[in-house]
Amino acid sequence: MSQKRVAVAMSGGVDSSVAAALLKQAGYEVSGIHMRLGADMMSNNLADLERTCQLLEIPLYKLDLEREFKQLVIDYFCQEYGRGRTPNPCVACNQYIKFDIVLERALETGADYLATGHYAWVEATPEGYKLKKAVDITKDQSYFLYTLGQEQLRHLVLPLNDLTKERVKNIARELDLPTSGHHDSQDVCFIPDNDYRAFVAEHVSLKAGEIVDINGKILGKHGGLAGYTIGQRQGLGLVSDEPLYVLKIDAESNKIVVGNREQALHNVLVAHQLSWVSGKSPQEPMEITAKIRYKAPEAAAELYPTNGGVEVRFVEPQSAMAPGQSVVFYQGDEVLGGGIIDAVLY
């Protein structure tokens, strides 16, 4: 039987470097793929990544995806904020860049699989491939992978699925990998200082408007919808006897609606742009748990299929459910799929 070939998407961080090392040890024919996403995102870790690949004796290929990344991730990010929505660029990058373009290029060059340093687990079963949470639940990244279907999972290898982050760091040190001392990547890779408001302001035309309460009473002014997110409390510039939170960003009227903590709680969301790991959408209501953002805890809910979408009814009210964000559906440790939040209901 011929040796299996695997291309590893390598960012220059410790996770993907250890993934490549483990695959090499397991007997795969390994190569690295580094995505070049733009001059502003030229990895400071690139030199260490090159030395890592030399140490592992694997080739490193550099893929210029600056144009595609700008169109599919950065432009989408800015446009969503301009519409008063909260985007998820990591989900978009995984869906359109890593597991579409990069996977296709890897297979075209003769690789059997694409591997990444994500903390999640792909399980092959008689019924098909399942996407599951990582063993180290504190580092689980399955939320970002909910758009993957059967064809992508068939070619995906996730070597870190049963490892803790501390074990990965120890492996890197044991192997003396040049990337062993690198920190985790930042929240949004194309915003070096994580100041998304300043970044969006450079790319979106901002228009001042009113901040109002739920009854329409004017409380103040805002400098542009893109500077606000659902659930935001700080930086509103309002004087109030109680803490106020952003409840709604109304692009049509160019208004920010604020209210108290209780008014920020909702039980129901509507989601579209759905993706199901199995490839089959549910036809009947089902009990699930759901995450309304990456760092949110899973919450018990019932999922109801609707015409072209789903309605998710939570057992307990949830805070700061933001249109534009991804909601991901689970049963136990299995990812069923997810979608984009379009509306929030009481």
mmCIF file of C-alpha atoms in Angstrom, residues 4-324:
data_model
loop_
_atom_site.group_PDB
_atom_site.id
_atom_site.type_symbol
_atom_site.label_atom_id
_atom_site.label_comp_id
_atom_site.label_asym_id
_atom_site.label_seq_id
_atom_site.Cartn_x
_atom_site.Cartn_y
_atom_site.Cartn_z
ATOM 1 C CA LYS A 4 -0.589 8.400 2.268
ATOM 2 C CA ARG A 5 0.158 12.039 1.423
ATOM 3 C CA VAL A 6 -1.093 14.847 3.623
ATOM 4 C CA ALA A 7 -0.741 18.604 3.226
ATOM 5 C CA VAL A 8 -0.782 20.568 6.480
ATOM 6 C CA ALA A 9 -2.143 24.124 6.535
ATOM 7 C CA MET A 10 0.621 25.834 8.525
ATOM 8 C CA SER A 11 0.188 29.335 9.928
ATOM 9 C CA GLY A 12 3.500 29.518 11.752
ATOM 10 C CA GLY A 13 1.907 28.708 15.104
ATOM 11 C CA VAL A 14 2.652 25.852 17.453
ATOM 12 C CA ASP A 15 -0.563 23.896 16.782
ATOM 13 C CA SER A 16 -0.113 23.354 13.053
ATOM 14 C CA SER A 17 3.615 22.697 13.542
ATOM 15 C CA VAL A 18 2.926 19.927 16.039
ATOM 16 C CA ALA A 19 0.203 18.556 13.746
ATOM 17 C CA ALA A 20 2.790 18.221 10.964
ATOM 18 C CA ALA A 21 5.300 16.595 13.315
ATOM 19 C CA LEU A 22 2.775 14.033 14.558
ATOM 20 C CA LEU A 23 1.746 13.122 11.024
ATOM 21 C CA LYS A 24 5.383 12.689 10.023
ATOM 22 C CA GLN A 25 5.904 10.392 13.004
ATOM 23 C CA ALA A 26 2.781 8.432 12.015
ATOM 24 C CA GLY A 27 4.315 7.616 8.630
ATOM 25 C CA TYR A 28 2.515 10.046 6.333
ATOM 26 C CA GLU A 29 4.270 11.800 3.473
ATOM 27 C CA VAL A 30 3.872 15.347 4.768
ATOM 28 C CA SER A 31 4.094 18.765 3.143
ATOM 29 C CA GLY A 32 3.240 22.193 4.507
ATOM 30 C CA ILE A 33 1.047 24.871 2.938
ATOM 31 C CA HIS A 34 1.364 28.456 4.166
ATOM 32 C CA MET A 35 -1.334 30.912 3.130
ATOM 33 C CA ARG A 36 -0.052 34.345 2.199
ATOM 34 C CA LEU A 37 -2.983 36.616 2.955
ATOM 35 C CA GLY A 38 -1.545 40.081 2.438
ATOM 36 C CA ALA A 39 1.334 42.398 3.261
ATOM 37 C CA ASP A 40 -0.300 43.452 6.533
ATOM 38 C CA MET A 41 -0.560 39.816 7.572
ATOM 39 C CA MET A 42 2.864 38.574 6.588
ATOM 40 C CA SER A 43 3.482 36.177 9.431
ATOM 41 C CA ASN A 44 6.149 37.275 11.870
ATOM 42 C CA ASN A 45 6.459 33.549 12.432
ATOM 43 C CA LEU A 46 7.338 32.743 8.821
ATOM 44 C CA ALA A 47 11.081 32.374 9.436
ATOM 45 C CA ASP A 48 10.396 30.014 12.351
ATOM 46 C CA LEU A 49 7.908 28.110 10.206
ATOM 47 C CA GLU A 50 10.503 27.631 7.483
ATOM 48 C CA ARG A 51 13.016 26.374 10.043
ATOM 49 C CA THR A 52 10.381 24.048 11.487
ATOM 50 C CA CYS A 53 9.758 22.495 8.083
ATOM 51 C CA GLN A 54 13.499 22.102 7.527
ATOM 52 C CA LEU A 55 13.807 20.366 10.890
ATOM 53 C CA LEU A 56 10.908 18.047 10.063
ATOM 54 C CA GLU A 57 12.351 17.529 6.567
ATOM 55 C CA ILE A 58 9.111 18.431 4.827
ATOM 56 C CA PRO A 59 8.600 20.842 1.910
ATOM 57 C CA LEU A 60 6.760 24.120 2.517
ATOM 58 C CA TYR A 61 4.632 25.626 -0.227
ATOM 59 C CA LYS A 62 3.421 29.227 -0.092
ATOM 60 C CA LEU A 63 -0.003 29.915 -1.504
ATOM 61 C CA ASP A 64 -0.808 33.517 -2.432
ATOM 62 C CA LEU A 65 -4.454 34.052 -1.465
ATOM 63 C CA GLU A 66 -4.396 37.795 -0.787
ATOM 64 C CA ARG A 67 -7.070 38.632 -3.389
ATOM 65 C CA GLU A 68 -9.392 35.797 -2.345
ATOM 66 C CA PHE A 69 -8.973 36.543 1.353
ATOM 67 C CA LYS A 70 -9.812 40.199 0.847
ATOM 68 C CA GLN A 71 -12.932 39.427 -1.180
ATOM 69 C CA LEU A 72 -14.266 36.525 0.865
ATOM 70 C CA VAL A 73 -13.262 37.473 4.412
ATOM 71 C CA ILE A 74 -12.202 41.115 4.850
ATOM 72 C CA ASP A 75 -14.826 42.668 2.566
ATOM 73 C CA TYR A 76 -17.538 40.463 4.085
ATOM 74 C CA PHE A 77 -16.366 41.465 7.588
ATOM 75 C CA CYS A 78 -16.604 45.180 6.842
ATOM 76 C CA GLN A 79 -19.856 44.944 4.889
ATOM 77 C CA GLU A 80 -21.595 43.077 7.710
ATOM 78 C CA TYR A 81 -20.574 45.664 10.285
ATOM 79 C CA GLY A 82 -21.773 48.361 7.904
ATOM 80 C CA ARG A 83 -25.183 46.633 7.850
ATOM 81 C CA GLY A 84 -25.386 46.630 11.638
ATOM 82 C CA ARG A 85 -24.556 42.926 11.908
ATOM 83 C CA THR A 86 -21.793 41.073 13.759
ATOM 84 C CA PRO A 87 -19.724 38.910 11.382
ATOM 85 C CA ASN A 88 -17.636 35.832 12.137
ATOM 86 C CA PRO A 89 -14.511 36.042 9.951
ATOM 87 C CA CYS A 90 -12.984 32.783 11.243
ATOM 88 C CA VAL A 91 -16.010 30.806 10.071
ATOM 89 C CA ALA A 92 -15.861 32.527 6.673
ATOM 90 C CA CYS A 93 -12.128 31.835 6.359
ATOM 91 C CA ASN A 94 -12.568 28.153 7.158
ATOM 92 C CA GLN A 95 -15.511 27.794 4.807
ATOM 93 C CA TYR A 96 -14.204 29.659 1.781
ATOM 94 C CA ILE A 97 -10.414 29.704 2.139
ATOM 95 C CA LYS A 98 -9.040 26.728 4.100
ATOM 96 C CA PHE A 99 -11.612 24.061 3.324
ATOM 97 C CA ASP A 100 -12.462 25.187 -0.178
ATOM 98 C CA ILE A 101 -9.520 26.793 -1.973
ATOM 99 C CA VAL A 102 -6.664 25.308 0.088
ATOM 100 C CA LEU A 103 -8.232 21.849 0.220
ATOM 101 C CA GLU A 104 -8.813 21.895 -3.542
ATOM 102 C CA ARG A 105 -5.214 22.967 -4.223
ATOM 103 C CA ALA A 106 -3.881 20.284 -1.872
ATOM 104 C CA LEU A 107 -5.849 17.550 -3.645
ATOM 105 C CA GLU A 108 -4.803 18.899 -7.058
ATOM 106 C CA THR A 109 -1.148 18.523 -6.075
ATOM 107 C CA GLY A 110 -1.638 14.874 -5.192
ATOM 108 C CA ALA A 111 -2.341 14.986 -1.470
ATOM 109 C CA ASP A 112 -4.853 12.525 -0.081
ATOM 110 C CA TYR A 113 -5.712 14.699 2.897
ATOM 111 C CA LEU A 114 -5.539 18.205 4.292
ATOM 112 C CA ALA A 115 -4.617 18.558 7.971
ATOM 113 C CA THR A 116 -4.950 21.534 10.283
ATOM 114 C CA GLY A 117 -4.134 22.345 13.892
ATOM 115 C CA HIS A 118 -7.777 22.726 14.902
ATOM 116 C CA TYR A 119 -8.896 21.153 18.154
ATOM 117 C CA ALA A 120 -11.779 18.987 16.977
ATOM 118 C CA TRP A 121 -12.383 15.400 15.901
ATOM 119 C CA VAL A 122 -13.525 13.712 12.689
ATOM 120 C CA GLU A 123 -15.028 10.268 13.209
ATOM 121 C CA ALA A 124 -15.700 7.847 10.345
ATOM 122 C CA THR A 125 -18.841 5.768 10.907
ATOM 123 C CA PRO A 126 -20.952 3.446 8.724
ATOM 124 C CA GLU A 127 -23.458 6.323 8.421
ATOM 125 C CA GLY A 128 -20.817 8.802 7.264
ATOM 126 C CA TYR A 129 -18.342 11.224 8.784
ATOM 127 C CA LYS A 130 -19.144 12.970 12.030
ATOM 128 C CA LEU A 131 -17.635 16.178 13.377
ATOM 129 C CA LYS A 132 -17.120 16.090 17.127
ATOM 130 C CA LYS A 133 -15.727 18.236 19.891
ATOM 131 C CA ALA A 134 -12.094 17.969 20.918
ATOM 132 C CA VAL A 135 -11.131 15.989 24.003
ATOM 133 C CA ASP A 136 -9.785 19.210 25.541
ATOM 134 C CA ILE A 137 -13.125 20.989 25.736
ATOM 135 C CA THR A 138 -11.446 24.221 26.887
ATOM 136 C CA LYS A 139 -9.727 24.466 23.480
ATOM 137 C CA ASP A 140 -12.493 22.923 21.359
ATOM 138 C CA GLN A 141 -12.812 24.672 17.983
ATOM 139 C CA SER A 142 -15.585 22.606 16.430
ATOM 140 C CA TYR A 143 -17.780 25.740 16.483
ATOM 141 C CA PHE A 144 -15.684 27.219 13.668
ATOM 142 C CA LEU A 145 -15.979 24.081 11.522
ATOM 143 C CA TYR A 146 -19.744 23.619 11.368
ATOM 144 C CA THR A 147 -19.870 24.446 7.628
ATOM 145 C CA LEU A 148 -17.869 21.320 6.738
ATOM 146 C CA GLY A 149 -19.776 18.603 4.930
ATOM 147 C CA GLN A 150 -19.091 14.997 4.056
ATOM 148 C CA GLU A 151 -16.758 15.704 1.126
ATOM 149 C CA GLN A 152 -14.500 17.988 3.191
ATOM 150 C CA LEU A 153 -14.484 15.682 6.227
ATOM 151 C CA ARG A 154 -13.523 12.756 4.010
ATOM 152 C CA HIS A 155 -10.241 14.510 3.251
ATOM 153 C CA LEU A 156 -9.644 16.145 6.640
ATOM 154 C CA VAL A 157 -7.186 15.030 9.313
ATOM 155 C CA LEU A 158 -7.131 16.689 12.744
ATOM 156 C CA PRO A 159 -4.116 15.274 14.617
ATOM 157 C CA LEU A 160 -4.702 17.311 17.787
ATOM 158 C CA ASN A 161 -8.183 15.918 18.457
ATOM 159 C CA ASP A 162 -7.272 14.047 21.657
ATOM 160 C CA LEU A 163 -4.525 16.332 22.970
ATOM 161 C CA THR A 164 -4.617 19.142 25.488
ATOM 162 C CA LYS A 165 -3.030 22.476 24.635
ATOM 163 C CA GLU A 166 -0.395 21.900 27.321
ATOM 164 C CA ARG A 167 0.513 18.524 25.788
ATOM 165 C CA VAL A 168 0.871 20.159 22.366
ATOM 166 C CA LYS A 169 3.233 22.766 23.811
ATOM 167 C CA ASN A 170 5.240 20.033 25.525
ATOM 168 C CA ILE A 171 5.565 18.082 22.267
ATOM 169 C CA ALA A 172 6.829 21.216 20.534
ATOM 170 C CA ARG A 173 9.433 21.730 23.260
ATOM 171 C CA GLU A 174 10.447 18.053 23.233
ATOM 172 C CA LEU A 175 11.023 18.234 19.479
ATOM 173 C CA ASP A 176 12.736 21.625 19.852
ATOM 174 C CA LEU A 177 10.484 23.123 17.194
ATOM 175 C CA PRO A 178 11.279 26.788 16.440
ATOM 176 C CA THR A 179 7.567 27.605 16.806
ATOM 177 C CA SER A 180 7.362 26.128 20.333
ATOM 178 C CA GLY A 181 7.409 29.535 22.050
ATOM 179 C CA HIS A 182 4.728 31.169 19.910
ATOM 180 C CA HIS A 183 1.553 32.424 21.530
ATOM 181 C CA ASP A 184 -1.967 31.600 20.347
ATOM 182 C CA SER A 185 -3.143 33.577 17.357
ATOM 183 C CA GLN A 186 -5.133 36.753 17.952
ATOM 184 C CA ASP A 187 -8.901 37.002 17.594
ATOM 185 C CA VAL A 188 -8.928 38.491 14.071
ATOM 186 C CA CYS A 189 -5.734 37.795 12.139
ATOM 187 C CA PHE A 190 -6.042 40.784 9.786
ATOM 188 C CA ILE A 191 -6.440 43.317 12.612
ATOM 189 C CA PRO A 192 -3.036 43.349 14.343
ATOM 190 C CA ASP A 193 -4.107 45.354 17.408
ATOM 191 C CA ASN A 194 -7.624 43.816 17.605
ATOM 192 C CA ASP A 195 -9.128 47.320 17.283
ATOM 193 C CA TYR A 196 -11.882 46.308 14.888
ATOM 194 C CA ARG A 197 -13.698 49.634 15.206
ATOM 195 C CA ALA A 198 -10.738 51.581 13.838
ATOM 196 C CA PHE A 199 -10.250 48.977 11.098
ATOM 197 C CA VAL A 200 -13.885 49.079 9.978
ATOM 198 C CA ALA A 201 -13.874 52.885 10.078
ATOM 199 C CA GLU A 202 -11.115 52.822 7.446
ATOM 200 C CA HIS A 203 -13.187 50.630 5.137
ATOM 201 C CA VAL A 204 -16.812 51.640 5.745
ATOM 202 C CA SER A 205 -18.480 55.030 5.459
ATOM 203 C CA LEU A 206 -19.791 55.890 8.927
ATOM 204 C CA LYS A 207 -22.920 57.948 9.430
ATOM 205 C CA ALA A 208 -23.859 59.479 12.794
ATOM 206 C CA GLY A 209 -27.288 58.741 14.211
ATOM 207 C CA GLU A 210 -29.406 58.446 17.332
ATOM 208 C CA ILE A 211 -29.195 56.145 20.331
ATOM 209 C CA VAL A 212 -32.710 55.416 21.611
ATOM 210 C CA ASP A 213 -34.421 53.253 24.220
ATOM 211 C CA ILE A 214 -36.967 50.562 23.315
ATOM 212 C CA ASN A 215 -39.736 53.175 23.337
ATOM 213 C CA GLY A 216 -37.889 55.383 20.853
ATOM 214 C CA LYS A 217 -36.792 58.035 23.343
ATOM 215 C CA ILE A 218 -33.561 59.679 22.209
ATOM 216 C CA LEU A 219 -30.783 59.152 24.752
ATOM 217 C CA GLY A 220 -27.748 60.245 22.776
ATOM 218 C CA LYS A 221 -25.821 60.090 19.513
ATOM 219 C CA HIS A 222 -23.639 57.449 17.894
ATOM 220 C CA GLY A 223 -20.801 57.926 15.441
ATOM 221 C CA GLY A 224 -21.718 55.083 13.084
ATOM 222 C CA LEU A 225 -23.351 51.660 13.376
ATOM 223 C CA ALA A 226 -20.110 49.801 12.671
ATOM 224 C CA GLY A 227 -18.704 50.909 16.018
ATOM 225 C CA TYR A 228 -21.240 48.880 18.012
ATOM 226 C CA THR A 229 -22.095 45.264 18.734
ATOM 227 C CA ILE A 230 -25.094 43.575 20.317
ATOM 228 C CA GLY A 231 -24.650 43.307 24.077
ATOM 229 C CA GLN A 232 -22.093 46.127 24.225
ATOM 230 C CA ARG A 233 -22.112 48.084 27.476
ATOM 231 C CA GLN A 234 -18.904 50.125 27.464
ATOM 232 C CA GLY A 235 -18.311 53.163 25.280
ATOM 233 C CA LEU A 236 -21.931 54.190 24.745
ATOM 234 C CA GLY A 237 -21.376 57.683 26.160
ATOM 235 C CA LEU A 238 -24.703 57.660 27.992
ATOM 236 C CA VAL A 239 -25.623 58.736 31.517
ATOM 237 C CA SER A 240 -28.064 56.348 33.194
ATOM 238 C CA ASP A 241 -29.113 55.119 36.626
ATOM 239 C CA GLU A 242 -28.638 51.527 35.473
ATOM 240 C CA PRO A 243 -26.241 49.782 33.086
ATOM 241 C CA LEU A 244 -27.389 49.979 29.456
ATOM 242 C CA TYR A 245 -26.647 47.470 26.735
ATOM 243 C CA VAL A 246 -26.974 47.544 22.957
ATOM 244 C CA LEU A 247 -30.159 45.615 22.167
ATOM 245 C CA LYS A 248 -30.518 46.260 18.455
ATOM 246 C CA ILE A 249 -28.595 47.868 15.628
ATOM 247 C CA ASP A 250 -31.148 49.171 13.150
ATOM 248 C CA ALA A 251 -29.449 49.797 9.819
ATOM 249 C CA GLU A 252 -32.675 50.948 8.155
ATOM 250 C CA SER A 253 -33.226 53.829 10.584
ATOM 251 C CA ASN A 254 -29.522 54.211 11.474
ATOM 252 C CA LYS A 255 -30.364 53.908 15.177
ATOM 253 C CA ILE A 256 -28.842 52.069 18.107
ATOM 254 C CA VAL A 257 -31.443 50.707 20.534
ATOM 255 C CA VAL A 258 -30.322 50.244 24.136
ATOM 256 C CA GLY A 259 -31.901 48.828 27.265
ATOM 257 C CA ASN A 260 -31.244 47.160 30.594
ATOM 258 C CA ARG A 261 -29.869 43.677 31.170
ATOM 259 C CA GLU A 262 -33.296 42.057 31.357
ATOM 260 C CA GLN A 263 -34.282 43.588 28.025
ATOM 261 C CA ALA A 264 -31.117 42.062 26.496
ATOM 262 C CA LEU A 265 -32.420 38.541 27.143
ATOM 263 C CA HIS A 266 -34.220 36.587 24.414
ATOM 264 C CA ASN A 267 -35.525 33.049 24.081
ATOM 265 C CA VAL A 268 -35.816 32.621 20.324
ATOM 266 C CA LEU A 269 -33.634 33.201 17.283
ATOM 267 C CA VAL A 270 -34.183 32.656 13.575
ATOM 268 C CA ALA A 271 -31.258 31.443 11.463
ATOM 269 C CA HIS A 272 -30.660 30.946 7.734
ATOM 270 C CA GLN A 273 -27.675 30.067 5.505
ATOM 271 C CA LEU A 274 -27.728 26.662 7.148
ATOM 272 C CA SER A 275 -25.098 23.975 6.851
ATOM 273 C CA TRP A 276 -25.520 20.373 8.013
ATOM 274 C CA VAL A 277 -22.529 18.093 8.554
ATOM 275 C CA SER A 278 -24.460 15.016 7.411
ATOM 276 C CA GLY A 279 -25.741 16.840 4.328
ATOM 277 C CA LYS A 280 -29.319 16.195 5.436
ATOM 278 C CA SER A 281 -31.434 18.900 7.043
ATOM 279 C CA PRO A 282 -33.803 17.858 9.855
ATOM 280 C CA GLN A 283 -37.472 17.643 8.903
ATOM 281 C CA GLU A 284 -38.919 17.450 12.406
ATOM 282 C CA PRO A 285 -38.363 19.441 15.626
ATOM 283 C CA MET A 286 -35.490 18.148 17.718
ATOM 284 C CA GLU A 287 -33.858 18.758 21.070
ATOM 285 C CA ILE A 288 -30.339 20.164 20.836
ATOM 286 C CA THR A 289 -27.818 22.319 22.584
ATOM 287 C CA ALA A 290 -26.647 25.451 20.793
ATOM 288 C CA LYS A 291 -23.865 28.006 20.990
ATOM 289 C CA ILE A 292 -24.715 31.547 19.880
ATOM 290 C CA ARG A 293 -21.022 32.560 19.705
ATOM 291 C CA TYR A 294 -17.702 30.813 20.155
ATOM 292 C CA LYS A 295 -17.153 31.706 23.816
ATOM 293 C CA ALA A 296 -20.785 31.259 24.844
ATOM 294 C CA PRO A 297 -21.742 28.155 26.830
ATOM 295 C CA GLU A 298 -23.916 25.569 25.153
ATOM 296 C CA ALA A 299 -27.552 26.035 26.052
ATOM 297 C CA ALA A 300 -30.470 23.593 25.855
ATOM 298 C CA ALA A 301 -32.937 24.380 23.092
ATOM 299 C CA GLU A 302 -35.461 22.997 20.642
ATOM 300 C CA LEU A 303 -34.846 23.369 16.915
ATOM 301 C CA TYR A 304 -37.804 23.848 14.592
ATOM 302 C CA PRO A 305 -37.314 23.663 10.810
ATOM 303 C CA THR A 306 -38.970 26.510 8.925
ATOM 304 C CA ASN A 307 -39.228 27.427 5.263
ATOM 305 C CA GLY A 308 -35.555 27.787 4.325
ATOM 306 C CA GLY A 309 -34.338 28.246 7.880
ATOM 307 C CA VAL A 310 -34.710 27.189 11.500
ATOM 308 C CA GLU A 311 -36.178 28.640 14.658
ATOM 309 C CA VAL A 312 -34.228 27.901 17.843
ATOM 310 C CA ARG A 313 -36.178 28.145 21.092
ATOM 311 C CA PHE A 314 -33.956 28.181 24.183
ATOM 312 C CA VAL A 315 -35.073 26.725 27.489
ATOM 313 C CA GLU A 316 -33.437 29.638 29.308
ATOM 314 C CA PRO A 317 -33.236 33.163 27.836
ATOM 315 C CA GLN A 318 -29.900 34.041 26.249
ATOM 316 C CA SER A 319 -28.046 37.339 26.323
ATOM 317 C CA ALA A 320 -26.617 39.241 23.363
ATOM 318 C CA MET A 321 -27.762 37.058 20.460
ATOM 319 C CA ALA A 322 -26.356 38.995 17.523
ATOM 320 C CA PRO A 323 -27.605 38.875 13.908
ATOM 321 C CA GLY A 324 -24.672 37.960 11.671
#
